[in-house]
Coordinates of C-alpha atoms in Angstrom, one line a residue:
X248 CA 16.9 -81.6 12.3
X249 CA 14.2 -82.5 14.9
X250 CA 14.2 -80.3 18.0
X251 CA 14.7 -83.3 20.2
X252 CA 18.1 -83.9 18.6
X253 CA 19.4 -80.4 19.1
X254 CA 21.9 -80.4 22.1
X255 CA 20.5 -78.8 25.1
X256 CA 17.1 -78.0 23.4
X257 CA 14.2 -78.3 25.7
X258 CA 16.3 -78.4 29.0
X259 CA 14.9 -75.8 31.4
X260 CA 17.4 -73.2 32.5
X261 CA 15.9 -73.1 36.0
X262 CA 14.7 -76.1 38.0
X263 CA 12.7 -75.0 41.0
X264 CA 13.0 -78.4 42.8
X265 CA 16.8 -78.1 43.0
X266 CA 16.7 -74.8 44.8
X267 CA 13.8 -75.2 47.1
X268 CA 14.6 -74.4 50.8
X269 CA 14.7 -77.4 53.1
X270 CA 11.5 -78.4 54.7
X271 CA 11.1 -77.7 58.4
X272 CA 9.2 -80.1 60.6
X273 CA 7.0 -78.9 63.3
X274 CA 7.9 -81.7 65.7
X275 CA 11.6 -81.0 65.9
X276 CA 13.0 -80.4 69.4
X277 CA 14.0 -77.0 70.5
X278 CA 17.4 -75.9 69.4
X279 CA 19.7 -75.7 72.4
X280 CA 21.4 -72.4 72.7
X281 CA 24.7 -72.1 74.6
X282 CA 24.6 -70.1 77.8
X283 CA 26.5 -66.9 77.9
X284 CA 28.4 -67.7 81.0
X285 CA 28.9 -71.4 81.0
X286 CA 29.1 -72.0 77.2
X287 CA 26.3 -74.5 77.4
X288 CA 22.8 -74.3 76.0
X289 CA 20.2 -72.2 77.5
X290 CA 16.9 -70.9 76.6
X291 CA 15.9 -70.4 73.0
X292 CA 15.4 -66.8 73.7
X293 CA 19.1 -66.6 74.5
X294 CA 19.8 -67.0 70.8
X295 CA 18.0 -63.7 70.2
X296 CA 19.9 -62.0 73.0
X297 CA 23.3 -62.9 71.7
X298 CA 25.4 -60.2 70.2
X299 CA 26.6 -60.6 66.7
X300 CA 30.2 -60.4 67.6
X301 CA 29.7 -63.2 70.2
X302 CA 28.7 -65.7 67.5
X303 CA 31.3 -68.3 66.9
X304 CA 32.7 -68.3 63.4
X305 CA 31.0 -70.6 61.0
X306 CA 33.2 -73.2 59.4
X307 CA 32.6 -73.3 55.7
X308 CA 31.8 -76.7 54.4
X309 CA 34.3 -78.3 52.0
X310 CA 31.8 -78.5 49.2
X311 CA 31.7 -74.7 49.1
X312 CA 35.0 -74.7 47.4
X313 CA 33.8 -76.7 44.4
X314 CA 32.4 -73.6 42.7
X315 CA 29.6 -75.3 41.0
X316 CA 26.9 -77.8 42.0
X317 CA 27.7 -79.7 38.8
X318 CA 30.9 -81.0 40.3
X319 CA 30.7 -84.9 40.7
X320 CA 31.8 -84.7 44.4
X321 CA 29.2 -82.0 45.2
X322 CA 27.0 -83.4 48.0
X323 CA 23.5 -84.0 47.1
X324 CA 22.3 -82.7 50.4
X325 CA 23.7 -79.3 49.5
X326 CA 21.7 -79.5 46.2
X327 CA 18.5 -80.9 47.4
X328 CA 18.5 -80.4 51.2
X329 CA 18.2 -84.2 51.7
X330 CA 20.4 -87.3 52.2
X331 CA 23.2 -88.1 50.0
X332 CA 22.8 -91.0 47.7
X333 CA 25.1 -92.9 50.1
X334 CA 22.7 -92.4 52.9
X335 CA 25.1 -90.7 55.2
X336 CA 23.8 -87.7 57.1
X337 CA 25.5 -84.3 56.5
X338 CA 26.9 -83.6 60.0
X339 CA 28.8 -80.5 59.0
X340 CA 25.9 -78.7 57.7
X341 CA 24.0 -78.0 60.9
X342 CA 22.3 -80.3 63.3
X343 CA 20.5 -83.7 63.0
X344 CA 16.9 -84.6 63.5
X345 CA 15.5 -87.6 65.4
X346 CA 16.4 -90.0 62.7
X347 CA 19.9 -88.7 62.4
X348 CA 19.3 -86.9 59.2
X349 CA 21.4 -83.9 58.7
X350 CA 19.6 -80.5 58.7
X351 CA 21.0 -77.2 57.5
X352 CA 21.3 -74.6 60.1
X353 CA 19.1 -71.6 59.4
X354 CA 21.8 -69.1 60.3
X355 CA 24.2 -70.4 57.7
X356 CA 24.9 -68.2 54.6
X357 CA 23.1 -69.0 51.4
X358 CA 24.7 -71.4 49.0
X359 CA 26.5 -70.2 45.9
X360 CA 24.4 -68.8 43.0
X361 CA 22.9 -71.5 40.7
X362 CA 25.2 -72.2 37.8
X363 CA 24.4 -70.7 34.4
X364 CA 25.0 -71.8 30.9
X365 CA 28.6 -70.7 30.9
X366 CA 29.3 -72.9 34.0
X367 CA 28.4 -76.0 32.0
X368 CA 31.0 -75.2 29.3
X369 CA 34.2 -77.4 29.5
X370 CA 37.0 -78.1 27.2
X371 CA 36.7 -81.2 25.0
X372 CA 38.5 -84.0 26.5
X373 CA 39.5 -85.3 23.1
X374 CA 40.7 -81.9 21.9
X375 CA 44.4 -81.5 21.0
X376 CA 46.5 -78.8 22.3
X377 CA 47.7 -78.1 18.8
X378 CA 44.3 -77.2 17.5
X379 CA 43.9 -73.7 16.3
X380 CA 41.5 -71.7 18.6
X381 CA 39.7 -70.4 15.5
X382 CA 38.9 -73.7 13.9
X383 CA 35.3 -74.8 14.3
X384 CA 34.7 -77.9 16.5
X385 CA 31.8 -80.2 16.8
X386 CA 28.9 -79.0 18.9
X387 CA 28.6 -80.0 22.5
X388 CA 26.5 -83.0 23.2
X389 CA 23.6 -82.9 25.5
X390 CA 20.7 -85.0 26.5
X391 CA 17.3 -84.3 27.8
X392 CA 16.9 -83.9 31.6
X393 CA 17.8 -87.2 33.3
X394 CA 15.8 -88.5 36.2
X395 CA 16.6 -91.2 38.7
X396 CA 14.4 -94.1 39.4
X397 CA 12.8 -92.4 42.3
X398 CA 11.5 -89.6 40.0
X399 CA 14.1 -87.2 41.2
X400 CA 16.5 -85.2 39.1
X401 CA 19.9 -86.4 38.0
X402 CA 23.0 -85.3 39.7
X403 CA 24.6 -84.4 36.4
X404 CA 24.6 -80.8 35.1
X405 CA 21.5 -79.7 33.2
X406 CA 22.2 -80.2 29.5
X407 CA 25.7 -81.3 30.2
X408 CA 27.6 -84.5 29.3
X409 CA 26.8 -87.8 30.8
X410 CA 29.0 -89.4 33.5
X411 CA 31.9 -91.6 32.7
X412 CA 29.8 -94.7 32.6
X413 CA 27.8 -93.2 29.8
X414 CA 30.7 -92.2 27.6
X415 CA 29.6 -94.6 24.9
X416 CA 26.3 -92.9 24.6
X417 CA 28.0 -89.5 24.5
X418 CA 30.2 -90.5 21.7
X419 CA 27.3 -91.7 19.7
X420 CA 25.5 -88.5 20.3
X421 CA 28.6 -86.4 19.5
X422 CA 28.9 -88.2 16.2
X423 CA 25.6 -86.9 15.2
X424 CA 26.6 -83.3 15.8
X425 CA 30.2 -83.2 14.6
X426 CA 30.9 -81.1 11.5
X427 CA 31.4 -83.0 8.3
X428 CA 33.5 -82.0 5.2
X429 CA 31.7 -79.9 2.7
X430 CA 31.0 -81.6 -0.6
X431 CA 33.0 -80.6 -3.6
X432 CA 29.9 -79.6 -5.4
X433 CA 29.2 -76.9 -2.9
X434 CA 32.7 -75.3 -2.9
X435 CA 31.7 -73.0 -5.7
X436 CA 28.9 -71.7 -3.7
X437 CA 31.2 -71.0 -0.7
X438 CA 32.9 -68.2 -2.8
X439 CA 29.6 -66.4 -3.0
X440 CA 28.1 -67.1 0.4
X441 CA 31.2 -66.6 2.5
X442 CA 31.4 -70.2 3.7
X443 CA 27.8 -70.3 5.0
X444 CA 25.8 -73.4 4.1
X445 CA 23.4 -72.7 1.3
X446 CA 20.0 -74.1 1.8
X447 CA 19.1 -76.5 -1.0
X448 CA 22.6 -76.6 -2.4
X449 CA 22.8 -80.4 -2.0
X450 CA 19.5 -81.0 -3.9
X451 CA 20.0 -83.3 -6.8
X452 CA 19.1 -82.3 -10.3
X453 CA 16.2 -84.7 -10.3
X454 CA 14.5 -82.8 -7.5
X455 CA 11.3 -81.1 -8.2
X456 CA 11.8 -77.9 -10.3
X457 CA 11.5 -74.6 -8.4
X458 CA 8.7 -72.2 -9.1
X459 CA 8.8 -68.5 -9.6
X460 CA 10.1 -65.9 -12.0
X461 CA 13.6 -67.4 -12.2
X462 CA 12.2 -70.9 -13.0
X463 CA 10.1 -69.4 -15.8
X464 CA 13.1 -67.5 -17.1
X465 CA 15.2 -70.7 -17.1
X466 CA 12.5 -72.6 -18.9
X467 CA 12.3 -69.9 -21.5
X468 CA 16.1 -69.8 -22.0
X469 CA 16.3 -73.6 -22.4
X470 CA 13.4 -73.5 -24.9
X471 CA 15.1 -70.7 -26.8
X472 CA 18.5 -72.6 -26.8
X473 CA 16.7 -75.7 -28.1
X474 CA 15.1 -73.6 -30.9
X475 CA 18.5 -72.1 -31.8
X476 CA 20.0 -75.5 -32.0
X477 CA 17.3 -76.7 -34.3
X478 CA 17.9 -73.6 -36.4
X479 CA 21.6 -74.3 -36.7
X480 CA 20.8 -77.8 -37.8
X481 CA 18.6 -76.6 -40.6
X482 CA 21.3 -74.1 -41.7
X483 CA 24.0 -76.8 -41.9
X484 CA 25.5 -77.2 -45.3
X485 CA 26.0 -80.4 -47.3
X486 CA 29.4 -81.1 -45.8
X487 CA 27.9 -81.3 -42.4
X488 CA 29.6 -78.1 -41.2
X489 CA 27.5 -75.6 -39.2
X490 CA 27.7 -71.8 -39.2
X491 CA 29.8 -70.3 -36.5
X492 CA 26.9 -68.4 -35.1
X493 CA 25.9 -71.2 -32.8
X494 CA 28.6 -71.0 -30.1
X495 CA 29.2 -67.3 -30.6
X496 CA 25.6 -66.6 -29.7
X497 CA 26.0 -68.0 -26.1
X498 CA 26.6 -65.3 -23.5
X499 CA 28.0 -66.5 -20.2
X500 CA 26.4 -65.1 -17.1
X501 CA 29.1 -64.8 -14.4
X502 CA 26.6 -64.2 -11.6
X503 CA 24.6 -67.3 -12.1
X504 CA 27.2 -69.5 -13.9
X505 CA 24.9 -70.0 -16.9
X506 CA 25.2 -69.7 -20.7
X507 CA 22.4 -67.6 -22.0
X508 CA 21.8 -68.2 -25.7
X509 CA 21.1 -65.3 -28.0
X510 CA 18.9 -66.0 -30.9
X511 CA 20.9 -65.5 -34.1
X512 CA 19.8 -63.2 -36.8
X513 CA 18.0 -65.0 -39.6
X514 CA 18.2 -63.0 -42.8
X515 CA 15.3 -64.9 -44.2
X516 CA 12.9 -63.4 -41.7
X517 CA 13.5 -59.8 -42.9
X518 CA 11.0 -58.6 -45.4
X519 CA 11.8 -55.9 -47.9
X520 CA 9.5 -52.9 -48.0
X521 CA 7.1 -52.7 -50.7
X522 CA 7.1 -49.5 -52.7
X523 CA 3.9 -47.6 -52.4
X524 CA 2.4 -45.8 -55.4
X525 CA 2.1 -42.0 -55.3
X526 CA -1.7 -42.2 -55.8
X527 CA -2.0 -44.3 -52.6
X528 CA 0.1 -41.8 -50.7
X529 CA -2.0 -38.9 -51.9
X530 CA -5.2 -40.6 -51.0
X531 CA -3.8 -41.4 -47.5
X532 CA -2.9 -37.8 -47.0
X533 CA -6.3 -36.6 -48.1
X534 CA -8.0 -39.0 -45.8
X535 CA -5.8 -37.9 -42.9
X536 CA -6.4 -34.2 -43.6
X537 CA -10.1 -34.8 -43.7
X538 CA -10.0 -36.6 -40.4
X539 CA -8.0 -33.8 -38.8
X540 CA -10.4 -31.2 -40.1
X541 CA -13.4 -33.1 -38.9
X542 CA -11.9 -33.5 -35.5
X543 CA -11.1 -29.8 -35.2
X544 CA -14.6 -28.6 -36.4
X545 CA -16.4 -31.3 -34.4
X546 CA -14.4 -30.4 -31.3
X547 CA -15.3 -26.7 -31.6
X548 CA -19.0 -27.5 -32.0
X549 CA -18.8 -29.9 -29.1
X550 CA -17.0 -27.3 -27.0
X551 CA -19.6 -24.7 -27.8
X552 CA -22.4 -27.1 -26.7
X553 CA -20.6 -28.0 -23.5
X554 CA -19.2 -24.5 -22.6
X555 CA -21.3 -21.7 -24.2
X556 CA -18.8 -19.2 -22.7
X557 CA -16.3 -20.2 -25.3
X558 CA -18.5 -19.3 -28.3
X559 CA -17.0 -16.7 -30.6
X560 CA -18.0 -14.9 -33.8
X561 CA -15.7 -14.9 -36.8
X562 CA -14.6 -11.9 -38.7
X563 CA -14.7 -8.1 -38.2
X564 CA -18.5 -7.8 -37.8
X565 CA -21.0 -5.7 -39.6
X566 CA -23.2 -2.6 -38.9
X567 CA -22.6 0.0 -36.2
X568 CA -23.3 0.1 -32.5
X569 CA -22.1 2.4 -29.6
X570 CA -20.8 0.8 -26.5
X571 CA -19.8 2.8 -23.3
X572 CA -16.9 1.7 -21.1
X573 CA -17.5 2.9 -17.6
X574 CA -14.8 4.3 -15.4
X575 CA -13.3 1.4 -13.3
X576 CA -14.6 -1.4 -15.6
X577 CA -12.5 -4.5 -15.6
X578 CA -11.8 -6.7 -18.7
X579 CA -14.7 -9.0 -17.7
X580 CA -17.0 -6.0 -17.3
X581 CA -16.1 -4.7 -20.7
X582 CA -16.7 -8.2 -22.1
X583 CA -20.1 -8.4 -20.6
X584 CA -21.0 -5.0 -22.1
X585 CA -19.9 -6.2 -25.5
X586 CA -22.0 -9.4 -25.1
X587 CA -25.1 -7.4 -24.2
X588 CA -24.6 -5.3 -27.3
X589 CA -24.1 -8.4 -29.4
X590 CA -20.6 -7.3 -30.4
X591 CA -19.0 -10.6 -29.2
X592 CA -20.6 -14.0 -28.7
X593 CA -19.3 -14.7 -25.3
X594 CA -17.0 -13.4 -22.6
X595 CA -14.2 -16.0 -22.9
X596 CA -12.7 -15.2 -26.3
X597 CA -12.5 -11.5 -25.6
X598 CA -11.0 -11.9 -22.1
X599 CA -8.4 -14.4 -23.5
X600 CA -7.4 -12.0 -26.2
X601 CA -7.2 -9.1 -23.8
X602 CA -5.0 -11.0 -21.3
X603 CA -2.6 -11.9 -24.0
X604 CA -2.2 -8.1 -24.9
X605 CA -0.6 -5.9 -22.3
X606 CA -2.1 -2.8 -23.9
X607 CA -5.6 -3.9 -23.0
X608 CA -5.3 -2.4 -19.6
X609 CA -5.1 1.0 -21.3
X610 CA -8.7 1.0 -22.5
X611 CA -10.1 4.4 -21.5
X612 CA -13.6 5.0 -20.3
X613 CA -15.9 6.4 -23.0
X614 CA -18.2 5.6 -25.9
X615 CA -16.8 3.5 -28.7
X616 CA -18.2 2.9 -32.1
X617 CA -18.2 -0.9 -32.6
X618 CA -19.7 -3.4 -35.0
X619 CA -22.1 -6.2 -34.5
X620 CA -21.0 -9.9 -34.2
X621 CA -17.2 -9.4 -34.1
X622 CA -14.7 -11.9 -32.9
X623 CA -13.1 -11.4 -29.5
X624 CA -9.8 -10.5 -31.0
X625 CA -11.3 -8.0 -33.5
X626 CA -13.3 -6.3 -30.8
X627 CA -10.2 -5.9 -28.7
X628 CA -8.3 -4.4 -31.7
X629 CA -11.1 -1.9 -32.3
X630 CA -11.3 -0.8 -28.7
X631 CA -7.5 -0.1 -28.8
X632 CA -7.9 2.1 -31.9
X633 CA -8.2 5.8 -30.8
X634 CA -10.4 6.6 -33.7
X635 CA -13.1 4.2 -32.4
X636 CA -13.7 6.3 -29.3
X637 CA -16.7 8.6 -29.9
X638 CA -16.3 11.8 -27.8
X639 CA -16.3 15.6 -28.2
X640 CA -13.2 17.3 -26.8
X641 CA -14.2 20.7 -25.6
X642 CA -11.6 23.3 -24.6
X643 CA -12.6 26.3 -22.5
X644 CA -9.9 29.0 -22.6
X645 CA -9.3 31.4 -19.7
X646 CA -11.5 34.5 -19.5
X647 CA -14.7 33.1 -21.1
X648 CA -17.9 34.1 -19.4
X649 CA -20.6 31.5 -18.6
X650 CA -22.6 32.6 -21.7
X651 CA -19.6 32.3 -23.9
X652 CA -18.7 28.9 -22.4
X653 CA -22.2 27.4 -22.9
X654 CA -22.1 28.6 -26.5
X655 CA -18.8 26.8 -27.1
X656 CA -20.0 23.6 -25.5
X657 CA -23.2 23.6 -27.6
X658 CA -21.2 24.1 -30.8
X659 CA -18.6 21.3 -30.1
X660 CA -21.0 18.7 -28.7
X661 CA -24.2 19.3 -30.6
X662 CA -26.1 19.8 -27.4
X663 CA -28.9 22.4 -27.7
X664 CA -28.0 25.7 -26.0
X665 CA -31.4 25.8 -24.4
X666 CA -30.7 22.6 -22.5
X667 CA -27.4 23.9 -21.3
X668 CA -28.9 27.3 -20.2
X669 CA -31.7 25.5 -18.3
X670 CA -29.2 23.4 -16.4
X671 CA -27.0 26.4 -15.7
X672 CA -30.0 28.1 -14.0
X673 CA -30.2 25.3 -11.4
X674 CA -26.9 25.7 -9.5
X675 CA -27.9 23.1 -6.9
X676 CA -28.0 20.4 -9.5
X677 CA -24.5 21.4 -10.6
X678 CA -23.0 20.9 -7.2
X679 CA -22.1 24.6 -6.7
X680 CA -20.6 25.3 -3.2
X681 CA -22.4 27.5 -0.8
X682 CA -19.9 30.3 -1.0
X683 CA -20.8 30.7 -4.7
X684 CA -24.0 32.4 -3.7
X685 CA -25.8 30.5 -6.5
X686 CA -23.8 32.2 -9.2
X687 CA -22.2 29.9 -11.8
X688 CA -19.8 32.6 -13.1
X689 CA -16.2 31.8 -12.2
X690 CA -16.8 28.1 -11.6
X691 CA -16.6 26.8 -15.1
X692 CA -12.9 26.1 -14.8
X693 CA -11.0 26.6 -18.1
X694 CA -9.6 23.3 -19.3
X695 CA -10.1 20.6 -21.9
X696 CA -12.9 18.2 -21.4
X697 CA -13.9 14.9 -23.1
X698 CA -17.6 14.8 -23.5
X699 CA -19.2 11.6 -24.6
X700 CA -22.1 11.5 -27.0
X701 CA -24.6 10.4 -24.4
X702 CA -23.4 12.7 -21.6
X703 CA -26.2 14.7 -20.1
X704 CA -25.8 18.5 -20.0
X705 CA -25.9 18.5 -16.2
X706 CA -23.1 16.0 -16.1
X707 CA -21.0 18.1 -18.4
X708 CA -21.3 21.3 -16.3
X709 CA -21.0 19.4 -13.1
X710 CA -17.6 18.1 -14.3
X711 CA -16.4 21.7 -14.9
X712 CA -17.6 22.9 -11.5
X713 CA -15.8 20.0 -9.8
X714 CA -12.6 21.0 -11.6
X715 CA -12.8 24.6 -10.3
X716 CA -13.3 23.4 -6.7
X717 CA -10.3 21.1 -7.2
X718 CA -8.1 24.0 -8.2
X719 CA -9.1 26.1 -5.2
X720 CA -8.4 23.1 -2.9
X721 CA -5.0 22.6 -4.5
X722 CA -4.1 26.3 -3.9
X723 CA -5.2 26.0 -0.3
X724 CA -7.5 29.0 -0.4
X725 CA -9.7 29.3 2.7
X726 CA -13.4 28.9 1.8
X727 CA -14.4 32.3 3.3
X728 CA -11.9 34.0 0.9
X729 CA -12.6 32.0 -2.3
X730 CA -15.3 34.2 -3.7
X731 CA -13.1 37.3 -3.3
X732 CA -10.1 35.6 -4.8
X733 CA -12.2 34.4 -7.8
X734 CA -13.6 37.9 -8.4
X735 CA -10.1 39.6 -8.3
X736 CA -8.7 36.8 -10.5
X737 CA -11.5 37.4 -13.1
X738 CA -10.5 41.1 -13.2
X739 CA -6.8 40.3 -13.6
X740 CA -7.7 37.7 -16.3
X741 CA -9.7 40.3 -18.3
X742 CA -7.3 43.3 -18.0
X743 CA -3.8 41.8 -18.3
X744 CA -2.4 41.4 -21.7
X745 CA 0.0 38.6 -20.7
X746 CA 0.8 36.3 -17.8
X747 CA 3.8 38.5 -16.9
X748 CA 1.5 41.5 -16.4
X749 CA -1.0 39.7 -14.2
X750 CA 1.1 40.3 -11.0
X751 CA 1.3 44.0 -11.7
X752 CA -2.5 44.3 -12.5
X753 CA -3.2 42.5 -9.2
X754 CA -0.9 45.0 -7.4
X755 CA -2.8 47.9 -8.9
X756 CA -6.1 46.5 -7.7
X757 CA -4.7 46.1 -4.2
X758 CA -3.3 49.6 -4.1
X759 CA -6.5 51.3 -5.4
X760 CA -8.7 49.3 -3.0
X761 CA -6.3 50.3 -0.2
X762 CA -6.5 53.9 -1.1
X763 CA -10.3 53.8 -1.5
X764 CA -10.1 54.7 -5.2
X765 CA -12.8 53.3 -7.6
X766 CA -11.4 50.6 -9.8
X767 CA -12.9 52.1 -13.0
X768 CA -12.4 49.1 -15.2
X769 CA -13.9 49.0 -18.6
X770 CA -14.2 45.2 -18.5
X771 CA -16.7 45.4 -15.6
X772 CA -18.8 47.9 -17.5
X773 CA -18.9 45.8 -20.6
X774 CA -19.9 42.7 -18.5
X775 CA -22.7 44.8 -17.0
X776 CA -23.9 45.8 -20.4
X777 CA -23.4 42.4 -21.9
X778 CA -20.9 43.6 -24.4
X779 CA -17.4 42.7 -25.3
X780 CA -14.3 44.7 -26.3
X781 CA -11.9 46.9 -24.4
X782 CA -13.5 50.3 -24.7
X783 CA -16.7 51.8 -23.3
X784 CA -18.8 54.8 -24.1
X785 CA -20.1 57.4 -21.7
X786 CA -23.6 55.9 -21.9
X787 CA -22.1 52.4 -21.0
X788 CA -20.5 53.8 -18.0
X789 CA -23.9 55.1 -16.7
X790 CA -25.2 51.6 -16.2
X791 CA -26.2 51.3 -12.5
X792 CA -25.3 47.6 -12.4
X793 CA -23.3 46.6 -9.3
X794 CA -20.7 45.3 -11.8
X795 CA -20.1 48.9 -13.0
X796 CA -16.9 49.8 -11.2
X797 CA -17.2 53.4 -12.4
X798 CA -20.3 53.9 -10.4
X799 CA -19.7 51.5 -7.4
X800 CA -16.5 51.5 -5.5
X801 CA -14.8 48.4 -4.5
X802 CA -15.1 44.9 -6.1
X803 CA -18.1 43.8 -8.1
X804 CA -20.4 41.2 -6.3
X805 CA -18.7 38.3 -8.2
X806 CA -16.5 37.2 -11.0
X807 CA -17.0 38.6 -14.5
X808 CA -15.5 35.5 -16.2
X809 CA -13.9 32.1 -15.5
X810 CA -10.2 32.8 -14.6
X811 CA -7.4 30.3 -14.9
X812 CA -4.9 29.1 -12.5
X813 CA -2.3 31.8 -13.4
X814 CA -4.7 34.6 -12.5
X815 CA -5.5 32.9 -9.2
X816 CA -1.8 32.7 -8.3
X817 CA -1.2 36.3 -9.3
X818 CA -3.9 37.4 -6.9
X819 CA -2.4 35.3 -4.1
X820 CA 1.1 36.8 -4.8
X821 CA 0.9 40.3 -6.4
X822 CA 4.0 41.9 -7.8
X823 CA 5.5 44.5 -5.5
X824 CA 5.0 48.1 -6.7
X825 CA 3.3 51.6 -6.3
X826 CA 1.3 51.5 -9.4
X827 CA -2.2 53.0 -9.4
X828 CA -2.9 53.0 -13.1
X829 CA -2.4 50.9 -16.2
X830 CA -3.6 50.8 -19.8
X831 CA -3.1 48.6 -22.8
X832 CA -1.5 50.8 -25.5
X833 CA -1.3 48.1 -28.2
X834 CA -4.1 45.4 -28.0
X835 CA -2.5 43.5 -30.9
X836 CA 0.7 42.9 -28.9
X837 CA -0.8 43.2 -25.4
X838 CA 1.6 46.0 -24.5
X839 CA 0.4 47.4 -21.1
X840 CA 1.8 50.5 -19.4
X841 CA 1.7 51.0 -15.7
X842 CA 1.9 54.4 -13.9
X843 CA 2.2 55.7 -10.4
X844 CA 0.7 59.2 -11.0
X845 CA -2.2 60.5 -13.1
X846 CA 0.1 62.5 -15.4
X847 CA 2.1 59.4 -16.3
X848 CA -1.2 57.6 -16.9
X849 CA -2.5 60.3 -19.3
X850 CA 0.7 60.0 -21.4
X851 CA 0.0 56.2 -21.7
X852 CA -3.7 56.9 -22.6
X853 CA -2.5 59.1 -25.6
X854 CA -0.6 56.1 -26.9
X855 CA -3.7 53.9 -26.7
X856 CA -5.8 56.6 -28.5
X857 CA -3.2 56.7 -31.3
X858 CA -3.6 52.9 -31.7
X859 CA -7.3 53.3 -32.0
X860 CA -6.9 55.9 -34.8
X861 CA -4.5 53.5 -36.5
X862 CA -7.0 50.7 -36.2
X863 CA -10.5 52.2 -36.6
X864 CA -12.1 48.7 -36.8
X865 CA -10.3 48.0 -33.6

């Protein structure tokens, strides 16, 4: 519908000309002001001097009660500030000018607020009282803004009905806006649209076809229905009867009110499978297997070219090579060592195999006997095999002297004794502490050591010295007392026949030293003479060595062997007792007798002499 035919469309809601204030002329005579005392008019200034409560009440004009300027009897002078169309001046509104025209007094209150849209709504004159309030009626008529011949605005309400003399025009206009009955063809759409008018519902079938996805769908359905109809015609028998599949194949779409045809099954279109010969199947499988093999091999070659880190040898390898795993090496460090020795081709395969095996974190530092060009998995398996680790396990028992310890190390590791003795003569290179006074005796701690094939002799001895210092630290022995404690512990280690007797031997040493008695230990004499055994001769006891406790009172200058932790603890906590003497009466069993007096000790010595006679080869 054109916008010009819409009721009220285009009518301004606010007309400035209608509400402009009246124009004031400069040549008007002064307004007479009533005098206070006489009630007449005085000076103009008297108006300013009047009190508000002295002002006479203003009589409201009759047109104020109309409520709206759209009322037919509303004076035009109140609307436009001018003469009425009848030409009579408005005497009630204020005062008159020279021509007798009515002017609005400036002190009067403002006129009522301009009417709005709701002020222009009125009941239909032709409406029946029996009409239901909820039934829709025709839209209100309206015309564009009317103007009088003088170019002024009409007295009728803006956008409202025409006056009585224009009723015919109004009826004609209302006829164009009244609601009409809905066509029967659109009643079906009302059920789905809720009574709203559906755009395009009245379009005839011969209208241009819509475009879009739905149009293409409908075209396809119609074409398919036509094809199905032709198929049914071809399948009709000689009697003219058709198969029942035609109508049964139509599916009704409730949403769109359409019958969607479903293409019936035509058994003539199915083709039976042809049987394949076994030879063809076998050839197909061979070809497929060849393709898979080629893809796998080609992919591996291509991967090796693109990523050299993924290269890997195949098999268990050949030859022999020694590989050292350093302390603190990670799996990647071990892999790089293996790559350098040509044990594995690249880092990736070995690391992948190691990460998949939790035992790989248990690879110990050391030298391993490996093979050349092994796969990553094979190299990992060999490193986890204890037999692959190449090492010499050397055990130093308690009580061995430095000479005896170097001999044992040389025998078990294959290191020449001369190299070990040369290193032992340089205590600074071995990390000896300052309180050792440059003497290695007592600092080759008795324990079991794993010595690798390529370990240097200095590294081997340095490891033993470090272990001795560690034991002294753990026992919390002050550094200024460590040499004395080591010396006493070496005497206890040499004289005691068992761990149980060590505390008593330590107590004898303390008692004799407290009394100022010489220790007179055969073990110190044999150490001075470079001999072994538990007995000495008179000539042996004449050796002036400071280690000869028969000649020199007190302790020797240092340890006479390498004591163990039990001897060190015995010295730190001797067994309580008054013993001054002890002697081993049976070296085979280690039976040791302790005595307080010399007479008791002589009785024990006779027992030892009897054992010597019974064992002449002693």
